[in-house]
Amino acid sequence: MPWFGMDIGGTLCKLVYFEPKDITRDEAAAEVETLKNIRRYLTKNSAYGKTGHRDTHLQ
């Protein structure tokens, strides 16, 4: 399962998404839809809510 980390500061919020590559085939098969949805949400949006945005140039 992927891991998330979040740092909320005064003016910035940083979200880190880590997807392990050393999972077994069984684990990967069981989580494939969940991972697709998470990855799609994080990479296809450049705005989150009303005020959050992703700095695509920092990827």
XYZ file of N, CA and C in Angstrom:
177
model
N 0.846 -1.174 0.000
C 0.000 0.000 0.000
C 0.890 1.236 0.000
N 0.499 2.278 -0.724
C 1.310 3.494 -0.755
C 1.301 4.212 0.585
N 2.302 5.036 0.775
C 2.424 5.803 2.007
C 2.292 7.282 1.682
N 1.756 8.028 2.642
C 1.599 9.460 2.484
C 2.287 10.166 3.641
N 2.771 11.341 3.368
C 3.288 12.203 4.410
C 2.818 13.616 4.128
N 2.514 14.364 5.160
C 2.042 15.725 4.971
C 2.723 16.650 5.969
N 3.137 17.803 5.471
C 3.737 18.842 6.303
C 2.921 20.109 6.090
N 2.209 20.540 7.120
C 1.391 21.746 7.024
C 2.094 22.850 7.793
N 2.492 23.882 7.067
C 3.184 25.007 7.688
C 2.306 26.241 7.697
N 2.953 27.401 7.785
C 2.216 28.658 7.829
C 1.554 29.010 6.511
N 2.300 28.895 5.405
C 1.741 29.243 4.100
C 1.806 28.104 3.102
N 2.543 27.062 3.421
C 2.683 25.939 2.497
C 2.241 24.640 3.140
N 1.768 23.762 2.315
C 1.453 22.399 2.734
C 2.110 21.480 1.723
N 2.898 20.544 2.200
C 3.581 19.620 1.306
C 3.016 18.220 1.499
N 2.696 17.581 0.390
C 2.187 16.217 0.405
C 3.185 15.337 -0.323
N 3.614 14.280 0.338
C 4.550 13.328 -0.254
C 3.830 12.012 -0.440
N 3.975 11.445 -1.618
C 3.349 10.173 -1.963
C 4.458 9.208 -2.336
N 4.523 8.090 -1.648
C 5.550 7.080 -1.901
C 4.868 5.767 -2.213
N 5.203 5.212 -3.360
C 4.640 3.930 -3.777
C 5.768 2.905 -3.842
N 5.826 1.973 -2.899
C 6.908 0.985 -2.878
C 6.946 0.152 -4.162
N 8.142 -0.149 -4.616
C 8.317 -0.970 -5.815
C 8.611 -2.428 -5.471
N 8.845 -2.722 -4.197
C 9.238 -4.077 -3.803
C 8.072 -4.878 -3.216
N 6.880 -4.700 -3.777
C 5.735 -5.469 -3.292
C 5.593 -6.737 -4.122
N 4.953 -7.723 -3.552
C 4.772 -8.991 -4.251
C 3.681 -8.858 -5.308
N 3.622 -9.805 -6.212
C 2.593 -9.799 -7.259
C 1.198 -9.877 -6.657
N 1.046 -10.666 -5.600
C -0.260 -10.789 -4.947
C -0.699 -9.460 -4.336
N 0.232 -8.770 -3.676
C -0.087 -7.463 -3.094
C -0.452 -6.460 -4.186
N 0.303 -6.470 -5.252
C 0.049 -5.539 -6.348
C -1.310 -5.796 -6.986
N -1.649 -7.053 -7.191
C -2.933 -7.393 -7.803
C -4.096 -6.975 -6.914
N -3.934 -7.130 -5.614
C -5.005 -6.792 -4.678
C -5.215 -5.280 -4.572
N -4.194 -4.500 -4.834
C -4.267 -3.053 -4.632
C -4.304 -2.254 -5.926
N -4.397 -2.922 -7.064
C -4.257 -2.232 -8.344
C -5.287 -1.118 -8.537
N -6.537 -1.332 -8.229
C -7.558 -0.299 -8.417
C -7.365 0.868 -7.455
N -7.033 0.566 -6.211
C -6.783 1.627 -5.234
C -5.614 2.493 -5.677
N -4.537 1.864 -6.112
C -3.362 2.610 -6.554
C -3.662 3.456 -7.780
N -4.442 2.923 -8.710
C -4.813 3.690 -9.901
C -5.584 4.944 -9.521
N -6.540 4.800 -8.609
C -7.346 5.950 -8.194
C -6.511 7.005 -7.487
N -5.635 6.584 -6.585
C -4.780 7.527 -5.862
C -3.841 8.233 -6.827
N -3.183 7.470 -7.682
C -2.233 8.045 -8.637
C -2.935 9.031 -9.573
N -4.108 8.656 -10.060
C -4.863 9.526 -10.962
C -5.221 10.845 -10.269
N -5.703 10.753 -9.041
C -6.077 11.968 -8.302
C -4.882 12.895 -8.100
N -3.759 12.330 -7.697
C -2.594 13.157 -7.385
C -1.915 13.725 -8.620
N -1.911 12.993 -9.719
C -1.161 13.449 -10.888
C -1.996 14.183 -11.922
N -3.289 13.989 -11.936
C -4.126 14.635 -12.953
C -4.680 15.974 -12.505
N -4.666 16.258 -11.225
C -5.172 17.530 -10.717
C -4.016 18.479 -10.453
N -4.219 19.737 -10.787
C -3.237 20.743 -10.387
C -3.823 21.656 -9.319
N -5.113 21.473 -9.014
C -5.761 22.222 -7.933
C -6.493 21.239 -7.040
N -6.434 21.494 -5.744
C -7.077 20.637 -4.751
C -7.927 21.520 -3.851
N -9.220 21.379 -3.957
C -10.106 22.242 -3.186
C -10.132 23.643 -3.777
N -10.346 24.632 -2.925
C -10.454 26.015 -3.399
C -9.126 26.761 -3.401
N -8.205 26.375 -2.533
C -6.970 27.152 -2.423
C -5.702 26.348 -2.683
N -5.774 25.038 -2.700
C -4.574 24.231 -2.890
C -4.219 24.073 -4.355
N -2.943 24.152 -4.668
C -2.494 23.886 -6.027
C -1.144 23.185 -5.993
N -0.878 22.474 -7.059
C 0.354 21.700 -7.170
C 1.339 22.470 -8.034
N 2.570 22.562 -7.589
C 3.624 23.200 -8.370
C 4.195 22.167 -9.326
N 3.623 22.102 -10.526
C 4.013 21.067 -11.480
C 5.469 21.200 -11.911
N 6.021 22.398 -11.867
C 7.416 22.583 -12.266
C 8.397 21.990 -11.249
N 7.925 21.624 -10.060
C 8.795 21.037 -9.034
C 8.768 19.514 -9.024
N 8.010 18.901 -9.877
C 7.886 17.439 -9.888
C 9.160 16.795 -10.379
